PDB file of C-alpha atoms in Angstrom:
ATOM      1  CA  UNK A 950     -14.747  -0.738 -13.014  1.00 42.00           C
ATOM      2  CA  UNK A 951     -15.332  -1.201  -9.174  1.00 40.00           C
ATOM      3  CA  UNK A 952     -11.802  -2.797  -8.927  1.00 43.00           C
ATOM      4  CA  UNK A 953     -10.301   0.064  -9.977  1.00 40.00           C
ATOM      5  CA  UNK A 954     -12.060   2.195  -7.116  1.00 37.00           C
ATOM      6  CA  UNK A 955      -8.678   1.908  -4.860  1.00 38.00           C
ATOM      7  CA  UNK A 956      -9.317   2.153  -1.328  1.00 38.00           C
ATOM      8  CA  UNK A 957      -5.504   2.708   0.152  1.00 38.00           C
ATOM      9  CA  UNK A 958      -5.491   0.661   3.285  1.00 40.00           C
ATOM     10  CA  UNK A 959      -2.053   0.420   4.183  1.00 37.00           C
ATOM     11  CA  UNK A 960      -0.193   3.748   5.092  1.00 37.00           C
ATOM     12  CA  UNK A 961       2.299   4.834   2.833  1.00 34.00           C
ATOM     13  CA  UNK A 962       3.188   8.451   3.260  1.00 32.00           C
ATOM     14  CA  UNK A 963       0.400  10.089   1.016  1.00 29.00           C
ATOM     15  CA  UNK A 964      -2.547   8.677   1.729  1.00 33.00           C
ATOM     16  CA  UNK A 965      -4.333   5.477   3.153  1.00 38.00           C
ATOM     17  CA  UNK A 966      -5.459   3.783   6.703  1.00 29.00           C
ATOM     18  CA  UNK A 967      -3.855   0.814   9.206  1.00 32.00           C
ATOM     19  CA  UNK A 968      -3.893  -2.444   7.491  1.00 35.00           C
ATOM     20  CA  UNK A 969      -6.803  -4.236  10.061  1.00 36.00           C
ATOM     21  CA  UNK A 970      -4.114  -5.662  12.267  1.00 32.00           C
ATOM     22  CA  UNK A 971      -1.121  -3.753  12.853  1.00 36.00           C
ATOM     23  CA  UNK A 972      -9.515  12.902 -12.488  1.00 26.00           C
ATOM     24  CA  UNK A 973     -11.009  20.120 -18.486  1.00 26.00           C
ATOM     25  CA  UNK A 974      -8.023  21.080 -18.540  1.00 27.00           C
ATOM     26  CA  UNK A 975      -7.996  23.620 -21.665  1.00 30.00           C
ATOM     27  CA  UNK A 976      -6.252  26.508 -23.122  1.00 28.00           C
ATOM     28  CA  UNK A 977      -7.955  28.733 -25.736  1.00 27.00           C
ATOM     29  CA  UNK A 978      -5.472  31.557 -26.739  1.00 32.00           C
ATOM     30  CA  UNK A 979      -6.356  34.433 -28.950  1.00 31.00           C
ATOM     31  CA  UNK A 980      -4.387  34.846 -32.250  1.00 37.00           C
ATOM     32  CA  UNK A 981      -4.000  38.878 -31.722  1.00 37.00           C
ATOM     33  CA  UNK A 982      -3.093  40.960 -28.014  1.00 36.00           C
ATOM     34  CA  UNK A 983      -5.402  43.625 -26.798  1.00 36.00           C
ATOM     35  CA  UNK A 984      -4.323  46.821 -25.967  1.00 39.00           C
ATOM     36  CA  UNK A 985      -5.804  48.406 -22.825  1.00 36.00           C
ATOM     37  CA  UNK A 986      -5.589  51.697 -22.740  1.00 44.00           C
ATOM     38  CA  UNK A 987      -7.684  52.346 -18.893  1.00 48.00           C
ATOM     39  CA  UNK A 988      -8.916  50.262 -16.015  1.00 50.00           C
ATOM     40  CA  UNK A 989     -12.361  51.055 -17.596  1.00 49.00           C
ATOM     41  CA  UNK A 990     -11.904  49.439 -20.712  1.00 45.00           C
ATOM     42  CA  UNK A 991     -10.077  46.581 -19.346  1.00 50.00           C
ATOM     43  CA  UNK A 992     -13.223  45.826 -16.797  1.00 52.00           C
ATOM     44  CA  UNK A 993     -15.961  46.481 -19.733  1.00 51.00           C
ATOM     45  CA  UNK A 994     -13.271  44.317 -22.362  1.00 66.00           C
ATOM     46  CA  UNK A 995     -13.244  40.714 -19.671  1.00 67.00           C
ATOM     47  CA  UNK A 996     -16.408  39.754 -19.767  1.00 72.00           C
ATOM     48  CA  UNK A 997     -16.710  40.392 -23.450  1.00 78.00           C
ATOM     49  CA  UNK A 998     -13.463  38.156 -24.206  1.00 80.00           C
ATOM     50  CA  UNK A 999     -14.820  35.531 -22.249  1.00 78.00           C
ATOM     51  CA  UNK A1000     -18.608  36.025 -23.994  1.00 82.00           C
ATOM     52  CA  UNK A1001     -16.207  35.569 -26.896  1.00 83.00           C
ATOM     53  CA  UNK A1002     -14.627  32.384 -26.003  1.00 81.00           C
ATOM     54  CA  UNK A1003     -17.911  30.578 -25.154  1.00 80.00           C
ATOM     55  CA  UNK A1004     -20.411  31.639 -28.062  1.00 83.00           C
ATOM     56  CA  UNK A1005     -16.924  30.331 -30.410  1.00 81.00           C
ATOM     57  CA  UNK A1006     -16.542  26.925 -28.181  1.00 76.00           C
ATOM     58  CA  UNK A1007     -20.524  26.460 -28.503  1.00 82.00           C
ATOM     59  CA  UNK A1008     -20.072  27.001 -32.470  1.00 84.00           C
ATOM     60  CA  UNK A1009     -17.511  24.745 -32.161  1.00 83.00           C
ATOM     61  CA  UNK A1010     -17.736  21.666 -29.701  1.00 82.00           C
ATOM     62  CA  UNK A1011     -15.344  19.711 -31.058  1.00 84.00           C
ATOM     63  CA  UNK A1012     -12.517  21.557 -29.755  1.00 80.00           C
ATOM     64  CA  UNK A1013     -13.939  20.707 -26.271  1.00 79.00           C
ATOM     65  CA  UNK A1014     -13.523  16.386 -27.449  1.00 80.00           C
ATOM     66  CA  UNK A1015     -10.062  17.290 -28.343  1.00 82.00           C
ATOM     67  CA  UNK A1016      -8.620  19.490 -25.685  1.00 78.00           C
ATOM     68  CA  UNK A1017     -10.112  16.645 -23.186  1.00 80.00           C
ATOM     69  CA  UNK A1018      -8.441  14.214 -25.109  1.00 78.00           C
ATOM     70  CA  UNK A1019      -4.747  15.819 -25.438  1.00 78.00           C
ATOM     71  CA  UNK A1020      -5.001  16.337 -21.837  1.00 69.00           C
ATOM     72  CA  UNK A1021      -5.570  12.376 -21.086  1.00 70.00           C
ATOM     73  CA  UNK A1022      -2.802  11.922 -23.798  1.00 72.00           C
ATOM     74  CA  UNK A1023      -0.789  14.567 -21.874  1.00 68.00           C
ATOM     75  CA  UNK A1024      -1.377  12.627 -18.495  1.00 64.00           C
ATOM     76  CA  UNK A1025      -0.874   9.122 -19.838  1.00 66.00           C
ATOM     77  CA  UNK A1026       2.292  10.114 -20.858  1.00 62.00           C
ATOM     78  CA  UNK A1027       3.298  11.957 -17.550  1.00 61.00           C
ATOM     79  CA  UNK A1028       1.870   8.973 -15.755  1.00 63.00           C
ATOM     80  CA  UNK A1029       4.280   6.632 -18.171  1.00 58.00           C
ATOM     81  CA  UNK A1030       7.195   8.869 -17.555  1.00 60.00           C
ATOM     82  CA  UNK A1031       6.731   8.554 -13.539  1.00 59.00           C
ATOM     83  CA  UNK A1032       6.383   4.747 -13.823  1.00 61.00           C
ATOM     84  CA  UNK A1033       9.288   3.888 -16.183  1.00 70.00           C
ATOM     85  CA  UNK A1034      11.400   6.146 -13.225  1.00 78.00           C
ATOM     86  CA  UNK A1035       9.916   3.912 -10.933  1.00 81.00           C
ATOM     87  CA  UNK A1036      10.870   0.563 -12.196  1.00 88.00           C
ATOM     88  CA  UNK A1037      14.090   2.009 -12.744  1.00 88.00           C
ATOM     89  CA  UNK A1038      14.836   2.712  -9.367  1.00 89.00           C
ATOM     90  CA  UNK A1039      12.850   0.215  -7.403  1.00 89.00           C
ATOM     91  CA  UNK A1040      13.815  -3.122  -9.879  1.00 90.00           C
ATOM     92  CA  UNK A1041      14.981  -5.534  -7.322  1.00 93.00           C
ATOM     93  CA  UNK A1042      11.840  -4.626  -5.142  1.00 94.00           C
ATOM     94  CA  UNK A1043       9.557  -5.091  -7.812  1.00 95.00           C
ATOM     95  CA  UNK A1044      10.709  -8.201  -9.889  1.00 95.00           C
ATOM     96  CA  UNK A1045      13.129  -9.586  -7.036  1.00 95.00           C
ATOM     97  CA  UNK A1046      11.747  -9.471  -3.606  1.00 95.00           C
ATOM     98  CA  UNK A1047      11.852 -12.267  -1.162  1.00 95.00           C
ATOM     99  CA  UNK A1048       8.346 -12.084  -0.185  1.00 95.00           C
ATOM    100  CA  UNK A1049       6.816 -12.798  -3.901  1.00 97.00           C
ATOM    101  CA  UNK A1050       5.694 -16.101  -4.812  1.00 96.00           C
ATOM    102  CA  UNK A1051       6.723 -16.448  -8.248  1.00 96.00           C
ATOM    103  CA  UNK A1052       5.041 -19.002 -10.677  1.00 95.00           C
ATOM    104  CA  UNK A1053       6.268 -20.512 -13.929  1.00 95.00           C
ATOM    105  CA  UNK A1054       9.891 -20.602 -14.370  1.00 95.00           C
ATOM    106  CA  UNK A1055      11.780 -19.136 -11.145  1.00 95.00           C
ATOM    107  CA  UNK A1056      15.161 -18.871 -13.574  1.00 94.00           C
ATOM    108  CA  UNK A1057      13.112 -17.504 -16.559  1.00 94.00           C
ATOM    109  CA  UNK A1058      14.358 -14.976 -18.566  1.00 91.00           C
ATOM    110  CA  UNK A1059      11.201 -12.741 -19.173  1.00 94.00           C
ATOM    111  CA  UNK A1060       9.741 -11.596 -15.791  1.00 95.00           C
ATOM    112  CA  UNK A1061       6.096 -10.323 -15.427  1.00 96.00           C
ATOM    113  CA  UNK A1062       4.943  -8.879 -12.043  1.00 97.00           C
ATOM    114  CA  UNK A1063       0.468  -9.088 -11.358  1.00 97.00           C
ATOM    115  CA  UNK A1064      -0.690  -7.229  -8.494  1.00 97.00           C
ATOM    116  CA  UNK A1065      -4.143  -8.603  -6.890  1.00 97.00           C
ATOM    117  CA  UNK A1066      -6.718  -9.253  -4.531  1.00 97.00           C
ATOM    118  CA  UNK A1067      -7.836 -12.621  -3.811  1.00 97.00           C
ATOM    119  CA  UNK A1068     -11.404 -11.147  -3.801  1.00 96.00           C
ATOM    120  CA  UNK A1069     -10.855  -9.358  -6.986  1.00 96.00           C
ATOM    121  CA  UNK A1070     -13.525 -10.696  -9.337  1.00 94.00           C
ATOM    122  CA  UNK A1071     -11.349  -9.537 -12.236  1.00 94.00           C
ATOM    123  CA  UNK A1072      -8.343 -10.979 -10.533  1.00 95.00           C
ATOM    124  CA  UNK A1073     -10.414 -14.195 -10.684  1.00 93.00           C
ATOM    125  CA  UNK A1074     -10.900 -14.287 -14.418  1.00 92.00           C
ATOM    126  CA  UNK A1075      -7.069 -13.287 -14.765  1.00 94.00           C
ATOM    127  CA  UNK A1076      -6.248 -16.411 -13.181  1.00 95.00           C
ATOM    128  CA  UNK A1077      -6.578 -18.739 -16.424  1.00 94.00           C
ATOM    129  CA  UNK A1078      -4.384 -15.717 -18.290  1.00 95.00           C
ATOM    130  CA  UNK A1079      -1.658 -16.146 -16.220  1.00 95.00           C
ATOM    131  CA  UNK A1080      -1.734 -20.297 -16.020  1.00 95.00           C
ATOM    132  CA  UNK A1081      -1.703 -20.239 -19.962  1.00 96.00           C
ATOM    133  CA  UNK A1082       1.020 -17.810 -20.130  1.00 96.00           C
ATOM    134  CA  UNK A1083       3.198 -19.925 -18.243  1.00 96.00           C
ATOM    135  CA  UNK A1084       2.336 -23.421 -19.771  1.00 95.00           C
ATOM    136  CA  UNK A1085       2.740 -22.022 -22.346  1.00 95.00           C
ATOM    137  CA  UNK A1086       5.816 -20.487 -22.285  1.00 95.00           C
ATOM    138  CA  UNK A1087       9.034 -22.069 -20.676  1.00 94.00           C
ATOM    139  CA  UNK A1088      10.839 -18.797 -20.101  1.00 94.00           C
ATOM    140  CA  UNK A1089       8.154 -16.839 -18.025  1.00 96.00           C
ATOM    141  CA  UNK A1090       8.593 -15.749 -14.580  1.00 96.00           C
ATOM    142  CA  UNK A1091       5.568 -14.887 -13.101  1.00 97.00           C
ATOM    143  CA  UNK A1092       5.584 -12.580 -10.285  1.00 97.00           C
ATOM    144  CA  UNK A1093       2.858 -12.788  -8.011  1.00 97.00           C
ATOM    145  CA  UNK A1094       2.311  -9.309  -5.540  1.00 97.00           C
ATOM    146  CA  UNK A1095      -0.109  -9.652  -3.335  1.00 97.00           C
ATOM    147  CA  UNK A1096      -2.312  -5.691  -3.083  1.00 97.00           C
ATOM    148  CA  UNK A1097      -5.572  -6.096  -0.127  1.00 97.00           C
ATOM    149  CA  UNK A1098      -7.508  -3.141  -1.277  1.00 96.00           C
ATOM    150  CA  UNK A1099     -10.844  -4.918  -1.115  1.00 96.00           C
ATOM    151  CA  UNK A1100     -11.277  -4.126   2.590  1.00 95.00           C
ATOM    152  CA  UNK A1101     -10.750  -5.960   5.743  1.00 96.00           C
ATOM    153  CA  UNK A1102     -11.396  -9.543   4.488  1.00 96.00           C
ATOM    154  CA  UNK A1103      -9.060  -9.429   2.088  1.00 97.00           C
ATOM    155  CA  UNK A1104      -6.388  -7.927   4.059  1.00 97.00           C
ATOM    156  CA  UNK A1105      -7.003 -11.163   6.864  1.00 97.00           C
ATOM    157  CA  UNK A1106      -6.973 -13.472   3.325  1.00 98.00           C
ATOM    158  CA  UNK A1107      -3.520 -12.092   2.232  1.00 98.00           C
ATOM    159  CA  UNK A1108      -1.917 -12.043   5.750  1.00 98.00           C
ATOM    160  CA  UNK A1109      -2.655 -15.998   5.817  1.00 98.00           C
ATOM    161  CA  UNK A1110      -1.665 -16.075   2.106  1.00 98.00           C
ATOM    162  CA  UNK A1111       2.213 -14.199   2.896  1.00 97.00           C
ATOM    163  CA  UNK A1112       2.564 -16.704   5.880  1.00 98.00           C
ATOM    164  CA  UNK A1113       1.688 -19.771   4.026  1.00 98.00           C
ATOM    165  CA  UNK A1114       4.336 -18.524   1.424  1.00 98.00           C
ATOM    166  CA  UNK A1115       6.950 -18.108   4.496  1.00 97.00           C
ATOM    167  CA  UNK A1116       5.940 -21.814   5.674  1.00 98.00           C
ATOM    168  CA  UNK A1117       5.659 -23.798   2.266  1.00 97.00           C
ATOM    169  CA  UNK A1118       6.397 -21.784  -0.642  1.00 96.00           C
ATOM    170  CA  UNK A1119       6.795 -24.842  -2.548  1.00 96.00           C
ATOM    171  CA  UNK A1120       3.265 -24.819  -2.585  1.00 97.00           C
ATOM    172  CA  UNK A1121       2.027 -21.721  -2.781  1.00 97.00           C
ATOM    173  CA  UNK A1122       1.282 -22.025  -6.306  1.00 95.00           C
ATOM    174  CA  UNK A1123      -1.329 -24.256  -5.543  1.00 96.00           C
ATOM    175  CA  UNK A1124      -2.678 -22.558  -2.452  1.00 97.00           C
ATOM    176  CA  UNK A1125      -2.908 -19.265  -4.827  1.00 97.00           C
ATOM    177  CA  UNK A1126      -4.954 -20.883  -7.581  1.00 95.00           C
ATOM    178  CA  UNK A1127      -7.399 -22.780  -5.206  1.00 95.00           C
ATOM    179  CA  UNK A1128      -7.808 -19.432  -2.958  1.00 96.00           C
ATOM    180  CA  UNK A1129      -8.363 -17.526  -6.354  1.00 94.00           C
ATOM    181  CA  UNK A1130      -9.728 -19.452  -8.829  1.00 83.00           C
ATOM    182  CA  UNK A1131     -11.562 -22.160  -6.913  1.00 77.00           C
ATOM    183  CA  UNK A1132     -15.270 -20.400  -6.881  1.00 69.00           C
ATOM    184  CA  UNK A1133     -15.321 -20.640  -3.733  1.00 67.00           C
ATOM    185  CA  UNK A1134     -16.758 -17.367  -2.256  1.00 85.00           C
ATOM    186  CA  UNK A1135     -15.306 -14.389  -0.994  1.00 93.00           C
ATOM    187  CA  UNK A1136     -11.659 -14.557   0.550  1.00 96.00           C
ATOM    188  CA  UNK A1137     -11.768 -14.084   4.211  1.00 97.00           C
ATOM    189  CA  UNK A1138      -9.216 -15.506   7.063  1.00 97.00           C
ATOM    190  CA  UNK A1139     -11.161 -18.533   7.525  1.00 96.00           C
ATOM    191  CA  UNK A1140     -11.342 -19.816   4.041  1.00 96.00           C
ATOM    192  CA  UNK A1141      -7.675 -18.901   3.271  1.00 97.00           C
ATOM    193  CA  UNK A1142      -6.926 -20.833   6.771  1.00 98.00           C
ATOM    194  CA  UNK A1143      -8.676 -23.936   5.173  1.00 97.00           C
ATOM    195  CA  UNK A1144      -7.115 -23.819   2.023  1.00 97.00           C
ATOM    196  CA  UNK A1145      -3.824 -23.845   3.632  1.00 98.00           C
ATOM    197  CA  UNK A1146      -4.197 -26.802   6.162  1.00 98.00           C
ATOM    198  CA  UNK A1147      -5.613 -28.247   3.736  1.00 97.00           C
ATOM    199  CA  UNK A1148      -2.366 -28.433   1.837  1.00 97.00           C
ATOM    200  CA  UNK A1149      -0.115 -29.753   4.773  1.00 97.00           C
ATOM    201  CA  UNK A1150       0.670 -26.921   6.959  1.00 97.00           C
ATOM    202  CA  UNK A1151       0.054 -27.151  10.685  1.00 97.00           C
ATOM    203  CA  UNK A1152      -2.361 -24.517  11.553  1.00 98.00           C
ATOM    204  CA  UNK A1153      -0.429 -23.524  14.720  1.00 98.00           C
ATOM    205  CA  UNK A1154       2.556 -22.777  12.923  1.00 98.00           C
ATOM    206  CA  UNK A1155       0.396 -20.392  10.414  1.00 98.00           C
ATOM    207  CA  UNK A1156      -1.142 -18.515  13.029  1.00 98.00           C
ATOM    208  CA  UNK A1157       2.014 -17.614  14.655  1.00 98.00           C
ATOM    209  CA  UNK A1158       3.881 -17.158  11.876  1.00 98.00           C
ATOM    210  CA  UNK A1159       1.047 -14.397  10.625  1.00 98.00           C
ATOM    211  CA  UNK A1160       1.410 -12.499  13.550  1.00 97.00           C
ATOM    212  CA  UNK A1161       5.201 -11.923  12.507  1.00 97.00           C
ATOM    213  CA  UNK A1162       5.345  -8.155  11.944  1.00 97.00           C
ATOM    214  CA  UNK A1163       7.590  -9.169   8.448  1.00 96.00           C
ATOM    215  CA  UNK A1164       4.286  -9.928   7.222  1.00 97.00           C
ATOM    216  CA  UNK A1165       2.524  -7.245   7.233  1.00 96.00           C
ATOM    217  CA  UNK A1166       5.449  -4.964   6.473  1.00 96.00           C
ATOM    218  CA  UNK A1167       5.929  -7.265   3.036  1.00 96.00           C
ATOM    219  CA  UNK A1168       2.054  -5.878   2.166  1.00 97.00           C
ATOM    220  CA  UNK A1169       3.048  -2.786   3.652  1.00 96.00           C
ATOM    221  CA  UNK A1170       5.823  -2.467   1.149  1.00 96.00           C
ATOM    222  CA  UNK A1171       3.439  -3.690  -1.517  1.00 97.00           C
ATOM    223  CA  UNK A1172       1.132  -0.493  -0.917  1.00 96.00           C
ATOM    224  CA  UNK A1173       4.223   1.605  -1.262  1.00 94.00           C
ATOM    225  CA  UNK A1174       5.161   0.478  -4.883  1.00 95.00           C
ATOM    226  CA  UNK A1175       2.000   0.624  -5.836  1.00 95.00           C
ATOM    227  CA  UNK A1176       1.259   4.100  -5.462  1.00 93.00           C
ATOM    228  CA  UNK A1177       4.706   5.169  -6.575  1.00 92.00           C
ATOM    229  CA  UNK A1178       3.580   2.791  -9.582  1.00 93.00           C
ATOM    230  CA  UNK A1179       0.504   4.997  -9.909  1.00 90.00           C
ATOM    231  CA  UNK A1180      -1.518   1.596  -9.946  1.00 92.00           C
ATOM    232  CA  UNK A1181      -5.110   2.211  -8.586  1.00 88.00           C
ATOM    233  CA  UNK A1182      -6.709  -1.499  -8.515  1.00 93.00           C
ATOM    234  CA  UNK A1183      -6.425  -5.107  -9.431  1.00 96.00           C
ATOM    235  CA  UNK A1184      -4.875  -6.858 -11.580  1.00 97.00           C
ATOM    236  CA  UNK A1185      -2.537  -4.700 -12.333  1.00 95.00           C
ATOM    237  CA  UNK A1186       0.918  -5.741 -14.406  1.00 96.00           C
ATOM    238  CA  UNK A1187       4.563  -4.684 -14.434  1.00 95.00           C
ATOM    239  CA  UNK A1188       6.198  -6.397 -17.932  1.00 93.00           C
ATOM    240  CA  UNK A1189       9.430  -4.824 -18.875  1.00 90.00           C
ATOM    241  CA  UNK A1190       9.535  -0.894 -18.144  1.00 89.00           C
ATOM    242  CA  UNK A1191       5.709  -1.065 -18.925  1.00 90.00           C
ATOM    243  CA  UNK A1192       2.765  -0.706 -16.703  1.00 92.00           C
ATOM    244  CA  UNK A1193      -0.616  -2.455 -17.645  1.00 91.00           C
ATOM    245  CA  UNK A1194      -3.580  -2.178 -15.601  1.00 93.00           C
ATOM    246  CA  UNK A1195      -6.705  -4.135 -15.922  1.00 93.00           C
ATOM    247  CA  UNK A1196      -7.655  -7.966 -16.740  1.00 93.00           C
ATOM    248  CA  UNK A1197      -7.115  -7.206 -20.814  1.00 92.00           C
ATOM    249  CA  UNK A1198      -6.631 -10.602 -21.382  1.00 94.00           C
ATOM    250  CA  UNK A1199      -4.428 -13.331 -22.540  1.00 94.00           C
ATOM    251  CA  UNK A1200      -3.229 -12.064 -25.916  1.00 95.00           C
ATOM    252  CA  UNK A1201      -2.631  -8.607 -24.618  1.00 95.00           C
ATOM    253  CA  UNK A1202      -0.320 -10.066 -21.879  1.00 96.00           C
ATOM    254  CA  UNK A1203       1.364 -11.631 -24.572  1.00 96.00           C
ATOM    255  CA  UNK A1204       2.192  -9.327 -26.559  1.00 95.00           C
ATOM    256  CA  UNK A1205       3.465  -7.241 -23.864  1.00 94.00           C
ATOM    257  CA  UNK A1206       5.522 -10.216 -22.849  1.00 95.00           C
ATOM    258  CA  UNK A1207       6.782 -10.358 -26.251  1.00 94.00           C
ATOM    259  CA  UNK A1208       7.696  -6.959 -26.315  1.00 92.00           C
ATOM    260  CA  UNK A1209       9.576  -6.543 -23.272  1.00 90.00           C
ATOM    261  CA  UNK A1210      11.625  -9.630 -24.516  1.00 89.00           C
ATOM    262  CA  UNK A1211      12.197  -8.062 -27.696  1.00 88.00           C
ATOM    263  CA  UNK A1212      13.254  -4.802 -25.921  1.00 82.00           C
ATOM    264  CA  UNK A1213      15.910  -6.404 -23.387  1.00 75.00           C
ATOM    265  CA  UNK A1214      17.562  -8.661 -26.344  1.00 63.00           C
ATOM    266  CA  UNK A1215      17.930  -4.974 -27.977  1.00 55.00           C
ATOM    267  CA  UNK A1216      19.693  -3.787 -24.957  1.00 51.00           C
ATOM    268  CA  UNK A1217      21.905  -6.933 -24.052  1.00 46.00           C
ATOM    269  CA  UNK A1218      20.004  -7.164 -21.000  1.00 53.00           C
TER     270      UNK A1218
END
């Protein structure tokens, strides 16, 4: 999927560029230990072990399937390990932070975090997930994170977006779903300018209040938890001490929902 080919745009220690403004790993061990008894035997007996190993993995191909797939199953779990630590330690910037518009209920008692791109087509489709989920369901709080990593017109698109939310977060719901989901084109300054004044605010107010350097360092700060996150594209969800990443749909959200609900009642959280 093209979404998921992350381009990191906004430094964060690791890796990435200025904002625009401002993947076999296998082991094959042999059942007995071979004595060498002189350099010349152990130079002749090398090649012939690893002769040994291929003609037995080309009689046997199977074992290549499996030892590719215990080593995704090996990372998936290292990766899960890293994130749970993660959401741990960075809660209140993840499910909490000021500069989040949140959809839904703001008091609810289940909280589900979506990182996008407002030119993410998947993001697009992902839209009608989320709007379901929350008429749906009276006790969802729907985080919304905004991630540029489409390039430079996205990154002008969410710099508008975070100052609209600054200005009139009352509506940013509304701005968000008409930006997104509207059909409108590809996100760029302009149109995101439009869509805002075209829900109240004064246009000279926006454009001073996105050259605020609070703006950039909320998407900034947005970068960072993502790659601590491990999250390479858009959408990508936080529900409970679960990462989900990709547009899987509404049902698959829900269930995830339902589970991290189920898990905190467990826990008295």
């Amino acid at each position: 999927m093209d979404h998921f080919a992350m381009q990191k745009l906004i430094p964060y220690g690791v890796a990435g560029a200025a904002i625009a403004v401002a993947a076999l790993v296998g082991g094959y061990q042999l059942g007995t230990t071979t004595r060498i008894s002189s350099p010349a035997m152990a130079a002749a007996s090398a090649p012939e072990m690893g002769e040994s190993i291929r003609n037995y993995l080309l009689a046997n191909p199977e074992l290549i399937a499996e030892m590719q797939t215990a080593l995704e199953e090996k990372q998936k779990e290292e990766q899960r390990l890293a994130s749970l630590d993660t959401i741990k330690n960075a809660s209140a910037e993840i499910f909490n932070s000021p500069a989040d518009a949140v959809v839904g209920n703001p008091q609810g008692k289940t909280t589900i975090v979506e990182f996008y791109d407002y030119n993410c087509g998947f993001c697009r489709r992902a839209i009608e997930d989320m709007q379901a989920l929350t008429a749906a369901d009276p006790n969802l709080r729907f985080v919304l994170k905004e991630l540029p990593i489409l390039g430079p017109d996205s990154q002008r698109a969410h710099i508008v977006s975070q100052a609209f939310h600054r200005l009139m977060p009352e509506k940013y719901a509304e701005f968000h779903s008409r930006l997104l989901g509207g059909g409108g084109g590809r996100a760029t300054e302009e149109s995101a300018i439009l869509v805002a004044t075209s829900l109240g605010v004064d246009e000279a107010a926006l454009r001073a209040e996105m050259k605020k350097p609070e703006v950039i360092e909320a998407l900034q700060k947005n970068f960072q938890l993502a790659d601590r996150l491990q999250i390479t594209g858009t959408p990508s969800y936080v529900v409970g001490d679960e990462v989900v990443f990709g547009a899987l749909g509404q049902q698959v959200l829900a269930d995830k929902i339902a589970s991290a609900r189920a898990q905190c009642q467990t826990a008295a959280c």
